[in-house]
Amino acid sequence: MEKEIWKPGNMLYPLPVVMVSVTDRQGRHNIITVAWVGTVCTNPPMVSISVRPERYSYGILQETGEFVISLTTRRLAWAADYCGVKSGRDVDKFKELSLTPSAASRVAAPLIAESPVNLECQVGQVLPLGSHHMFLAEVVAVHADREYMDEKGKFHLEWAEPVMYSHGEYLLCGEKIGKFGYSVCRSKR
């Protein structure tokens, strides 16, 4: 296979599409779509989001040290895109998009009720990295919508049709091709 060499860049795709909600000290909510998000640690459960300092939500994140990550689905893709291109300085995104802010259990920032999974997060550290600053946060509560649980209580995110982001495009997740450890399991014949 012949490959081209490109200039250095972020080619780690696809990424989950997430909406991050925050609440300022005056109780005003905002939603920002974040592409730079990831799992950092299992124990304690930690995630990271990276936000440009000029973004409206950046100051709120700095001030409060907390946020909620909400996973995005096919039904929420339009809202996620809107929250990524419109500023909370100019519009109340919850109101404009008819999204439901729902009370979180451990942080002041609201859950987006329409999302199948919400992660309540408390910031432990902010790392200035260049164009973005990384907020390392502990996940202090997880909310999973019962609509996506089977009769045994197993959660099926795939039923919600989660959305991925790759090179400026939103994509649905593909078909299941295996599960963790399948490469070393003996096949049953």
mmCIF file of C-alpha atoms in Angstrom:
data_model
loop_
_atom_site.group_PDB
_atom_site.id
_atom_site.type_symbol
_atom_site.label_atom_id
_atom_site.label_comp_id
_atom_site.label_asym_id
_atom_site.label_seq_id
_atom_site.Cartn_x
_atom_site.Cartn_y
_atom_site.Cartn_z
ATOM 1 C CA MET A 1 0.000 0.000 0.000
ATOM 2 C CA GLU A 2 1.316 3.384 -0.936
ATOM 3 C CA LYS A 3 0.637 6.231 1.498
ATOM 4 C CA GLU A 4 1.003 9.987 1.236
ATOM 5 C CA ILE A 5 2.679 12.034 3.950
ATOM 6 C CA TRP A 6 0.550 14.939 5.164
ATOM 7 C CA LYS A 7 1.335 17.785 7.525
ATOM 8 C CA PRO A 8 0.785 16.910 11.217
ATOM 9 C CA GLY A 9 -2.853 17.080 12.243
ATOM 10 C CA ASN A 10 -5.600 15.390 14.193
ATOM 11 C CA MET A 11 -6.552 12.325 12.177
ATOM 12 C CA LEU A 12 -7.878 10.316 15.087
ATOM 13 C CA TYR A 13 -11.351 9.737 13.657
ATOM 14 C CA PRO A 14 -14.172 8.943 14.136
ATOM 15 C CA LEU A 15 -15.019 10.720 17.378
ATOM 16 C CA PRO A 16 -18.175 10.613 19.472
ATOM 17 C CA VAL A 17 -20.402 13.644 19.053
ATOM 18 C CA VAL A 18 -21.189 15.121 22.456
ATOM 19 C CA MET A 19 -22.986 18.151 23.769
ATOM 20 C CA VAL A 20 -21.579 19.662 26.950
ATOM 21 C CA SER A 21 -23.937 21.631 29.175
ATOM 22 C CA VAL A 22 -22.827 24.208 31.726
ATOM 23 C CA THR A 23 -24.515 26.636 34.106
ATOM 24 C CA ASP A 24 -23.003 29.945 35.151
ATOM 25 C CA ARG A 25 -23.168 31.379 38.686
ATOM 26 C CA GLN A 26 -26.341 33.296 37.753
ATOM 27 C CA GLY A 27 -28.101 30.048 36.770
ATOM 28 C CA ARG A 28 -27.974 30.546 32.978
ATOM 29 C CA HIS A 29 -27.525 27.304 31.032
ATOM 30 C CA ASN A 30 -25.571 26.808 27.830
ATOM 31 C CA ILE A 31 -24.712 23.914 25.532
ATOM 32 C CA ILE A 32 -21.509 23.613 23.510
ATOM 33 C CA THR A 33 -20.717 20.824 21.079
ATOM 34 C CA VAL A 34 -17.254 19.411 21.723
ATOM 35 C CA ALA A 35 -15.277 17.284 19.277
ATOM 36 C CA TRP A 36 -12.182 16.912 21.431
ATOM 37 C CA VAL A 37 -13.456 14.548 24.121
ATOM 38 C CA GLY A 38 -12.112 11.311 25.511
ATOM 39 C CA THR A 39 -11.823 8.729 28.219
ATOM 40 C CA VAL A 40 -8.843 9.284 30.491
ATOM 41 C CA CYS A 41 -9.051 6.809 33.372
ATOM 42 C CA THR A 42 -11.231 3.983 34.701
ATOM 43 C CA ASN A 43 -10.603 4.318 38.429
ATOM 44 C CA PRO A 44 -11.420 7.025 39.253
ATOM 45 C CA PRO A 45 -13.620 7.433 36.179
ATOM 46 C CA MET A 46 -12.262 10.434 34.301
ATOM 47 C CA VAL A 47 -12.837 12.165 30.967
ATOM 48 C CA SER A 48 -11.371 15.129 29.169
ATOM 49 C CA ILE A 49 -12.858 17.839 27.009
ATOM 50 C CA SER A 50 -10.811 20.435 25.164
ATOM 51 C CA VAL A 51 -12.274 23.896 24.572
ATOM 52 C CA ARG A 52 -10.903 27.034 22.926
ATOM 53 C CA PRO A 53 -10.516 29.887 25.453
ATOM 54 C CA GLU A 54 -12.484 32.285 23.213
ATOM 55 C CA ARG A 55 -15.628 30.120 23.413
ATOM 56 C CA TYR A 56 -18.471 31.427 25.563
ATOM 57 C CA SER A 57 -18.635 28.227 27.642
ATOM 58 C CA TYR A 58 -14.916 28.346 28.420
ATOM 59 C CA GLY A 59 -15.349 31.097 31.045
ATOM 60 C CA ILE A 60 -18.244 29.209 32.625
ATOM 61 C CA LEU A 61 -16.160 26.024 32.794
ATOM 62 C CA GLN A 62 -13.309 27.962 34.415
ATOM 63 C CA GLU A 63 -15.665 29.660 36.888
ATOM 64 C CA THR A 64 -17.717 26.628 37.974
ATOM 65 C CA GLY A 65 -15.424 23.657 37.385
ATOM 66 C CA GLU A 66 -18.275 21.389 36.330
ATOM 67 C CA PHE A 67 -20.201 20.234 33.286
ATOM 68 C CA VAL A 68 -22.397 17.462 31.894
ATOM 69 C CA ILE A 69 -21.532 15.452 28.787
ATOM 70 C CA SER A 70 -24.585 14.253 26.834
ATOM 71 C CA LEU A 71 -24.207 11.676 24.071
ATOM 72 C CA THR A 72 -25.771 12.486 20.739
ATOM 73 C CA THR A 73 -28.080 10.340 18.634
ATOM 74 C CA ARG A 74 -29.613 10.553 15.183
ATOM 75 C CA ARG A 75 -32.515 12.530 16.721
ATOM 76 C CA LEU A 76 -30.071 14.980 18.355
ATOM 77 C CA ALA A 77 -27.618 15.412 15.459
ATOM 78 C CA TRP A 78 -29.208 18.641 14.197
ATOM 79 C CA ALA A 79 -29.172 20.103 17.716
ATOM 80 C CA ALA A 80 -25.531 19.081 18.206
ATOM 81 C CA ASP A 81 -24.534 20.807 14.987
ATOM 82 C CA TYR A 82 -26.509 23.937 15.956
ATOM 83 C CA CYS A 83 -24.850 24.036 19.397
ATOM 84 C CA GLY A 84 -21.469 23.865 17.671
ATOM 85 C CA VAL A 85 -22.051 26.836 15.380
ATOM 86 C CA LYS A 86 -24.226 29.189 17.478
ATOM 87 C CA SER A 87 -22.866 30.983 20.526
ATOM 88 C CA GLY A 88 -24.563 31.003 23.901
ATOM 89 C CA ARG A 89 -23.708 34.718 24.008
ATOM 90 C CA ASP A 90 -26.430 35.224 21.389
ATOM 91 C CA VAL A 91 -29.045 32.514 21.919
ATOM 92 C CA ASP A 92 -30.602 30.328 24.618
ATOM 93 C CA LYS A 93 -29.919 26.970 23.000
ATOM 94 C CA PHE A 94 -32.204 24.958 25.299
ATOM 95 C CA LYS A 95 -35.115 27.247 24.399
ATOM 96 C CA GLU A 96 -34.260 27.592 20.710
ATOM 97 C CA LEU A 97 -33.937 23.811 20.231
ATOM 98 C CA SER A 98 -36.786 22.797 22.573
ATOM 99 C CA LEU A 99 -34.347 20.692 24.605
ATOM 100 C CA THR A 100 -35.206 19.838 28.190
ATOM 101 C CA PRO A 101 -32.750 20.835 30.925
ATOM 102 C CA SER A 102 -33.038 18.214 33.640
ATOM 103 C CA ALA A 103 -31.577 18.498 37.140
ATOM 104 C CA ALA A 104 -28.318 16.657 37.698
ATOM 105 C CA SER A 105 -27.625 14.860 40.972
ATOM 106 C CA ARG A 106 -24.137 16.189 41.788
ATOM 107 C CA VAL A 107 -23.476 19.297 39.667
ATOM 108 C CA ALA A 108 -25.396 22.492 38.865
ATOM 109 C CA ALA A 109 -25.111 22.019 35.091
ATOM 110 C CA PRO A 110 -28.220 20.375 33.638
ATOM 111 C CA LEU A 111 -28.584 17.075 31.853
ATOM 112 C CA ILE A 112 -30.036 17.189 28.349
ATOM 113 C CA ALA A 113 -33.067 14.974 29.003
ATOM 114 C CA GLU A 114 -33.346 13.865 25.359
ATOM 115 C CA SER A 115 -29.873 12.276 25.432
ATOM 116 C CA PRO A 116 -29.619 8.535 26.213
ATOM 117 C CA VAL A 117 -26.526 8.995 28.420
ATOM 118 C CA ASN A 118 -25.392 11.919 30.564
ATOM 119 C CA LEU A 119 -22.113 12.119 32.507
ATOM 120 C CA GLU A 120 -21.894 14.579 35.389
ATOM 121 C CA CYS A 121 -18.318 15.848 35.650
ATOM 122 C CA GLN A 122 -16.228 17.855 38.097
ATOM 123 C CA VAL A 123 -13.030 19.436 36.805
ATOM 124 C CA GLY A 124 -9.842 18.481 38.590
ATOM 125 C CA GLN A 125 -7.305 20.176 36.350
ATOM 126 C CA VAL A 126 -7.111 22.520 33.363
ATOM 127 C CA LEU A 127 -4.165 22.134 31.007
ATOM 128 C CA PRO A 128 -3.411 24.976 28.549
ATOM 129 C CA LEU A 129 -2.227 23.129 25.443
ATOM 130 C CA GLY A 130 -2.286 25.698 22.635
ATOM 131 C CA SER A 131 -5.436 26.400 20.619
ATOM 132 C CA HIS A 132 -7.466 24.435 23.187
ATOM 133 C CA HIS A 133 -7.316 23.983 26.945
ATOM 134 C CA MET A 134 -8.013 20.508 28.270
ATOM 135 C CA PHE A 135 -10.387 20.105 31.204
ATOM 136 C CA LEU A 136 -9.617 16.854 33.031
ATOM 137 C CA ALA A 137 -12.653 15.864 35.027
ATOM 138 C CA GLU A 138 -13.910 13.104 37.256
ATOM 139 C CA VAL A 139 -17.216 11.527 36.315
ATOM 140 C CA VAL A 140 -19.289 11.807 39.505
ATOM 141 C CA ALA A 141 -22.598 10.389 38.194
ATOM 142 C CA VAL A 142 -23.922 8.664 35.075
ATOM 143 C CA HIS A 143 -27.528 8.736 33.882
ATOM 144 C CA ALA A 144 -28.731 6.078 31.408
ATOM 145 C CA ASP A 145 -32.191 6.175 29.820
ATOM 146 C CA ARG A 146 -34.249 3.079 30.656
ATOM 147 C CA GLU A 147 -35.727 3.203 27.134
ATOM 148 C CA TYR A 148 -32.491 1.597 25.903
ATOM 149 C CA MET A 149 -32.340 -1.236 28.455
ATOM 150 C CA ASP A 150 -33.476 -4.764 27.745
ATOM 151 C CA GLU A 151 -35.475 -6.990 30.099
ATOM 152 C CA LYS A 152 -32.230 -8.086 31.818
ATOM 153 C CA GLY A 153 -31.145 -4.496 32.485
ATOM 154 C CA LYS A 154 -28.420 -4.423 29.811
ATOM 155 C CA PHE A 155 -27.990 -1.010 28.233
ATOM 156 C CA HIS A 156 -28.080 -0.912 24.397
ATOM 157 C CA LEU A 157 -26.693 2.406 23.184
ATOM 158 C CA GLU A 158 -26.974 1.138 19.611
ATOM 159 C CA TRP A 159 -30.783 1.308 19.911
ATOM 160 C CA ALA A 160 -30.429 5.092 20.262
ATOM 161 C CA GLU A 161 -28.459 5.337 17.005
ATOM 162 C CA PRO A 162 -25.362 7.139 18.335
ATOM 163 C CA VAL A 163 -23.621 9.619 16.065
ATOM 164 C CA MET A 164 -19.918 9.940 15.248
ATOM 165 C CA TYR A 165 -17.986 12.848 13.745
ATOM 166 C CA SER A 166 -15.312 12.442 11.070
ATOM 167 C CA HIS A 167 -13.719 15.108 8.885
ATOM 168 C CA GLY A 168 -16.615 17.558 9.169
ATOM 169 C CA GLU A 169 -19.357 14.948 8.729
ATOM 170 C CA TYR A 170 -21.795 13.263 11.098
ATOM 171 C CA LEU A 171 -22.123 9.490 10.722
ATOM 172 C CA LEU A 172 -24.169 6.758 12.374
ATOM 173 C CA CYS A 173 -22.267 3.953 14.105
ATOM 174 C CA GLY A 174 -21.899 0.798 12.019
ATOM 175 C CA GLU A 175 -22.680 -2.838 12.567
ATOM 176 C CA LYS A 176 -21.312 -4.940 15.421
ATOM 177 C CA ILE A 177 -18.358 -7.056 14.258
ATOM 178 C CA GLY A 178 -17.203 -8.504 17.574
ATOM 179 C CA LYS A 179 -16.950 -7.914 21.295
ATOM 180 C CA PHE A 180 -14.089 -7.335 23.712
ATOM 181 C CA GLY A 181 -11.878 -10.414 23.822
ATOM 182 C CA TYR A 182 -13.348 -12.146 20.773
ATOM 183 C CA SER A 183 -9.916 -12.340 19.135
ATOM 184 C CA VAL A 184 -8.664 -14.756 21.797
ATOM 185 C CA CYS A 185 -11.825 -16.761 22.471
ATOM 186 C CA ARG A 186 -12.104 -20.258 21.103
ATOM 187 C CA SER A 187 -14.790 -20.466 18.490
ATOM 188 C CA LYS A 188 -17.603 -22.857 19.284
ATOM 189 C CA ARG A 189 -18.064 -25.406 16.543
#
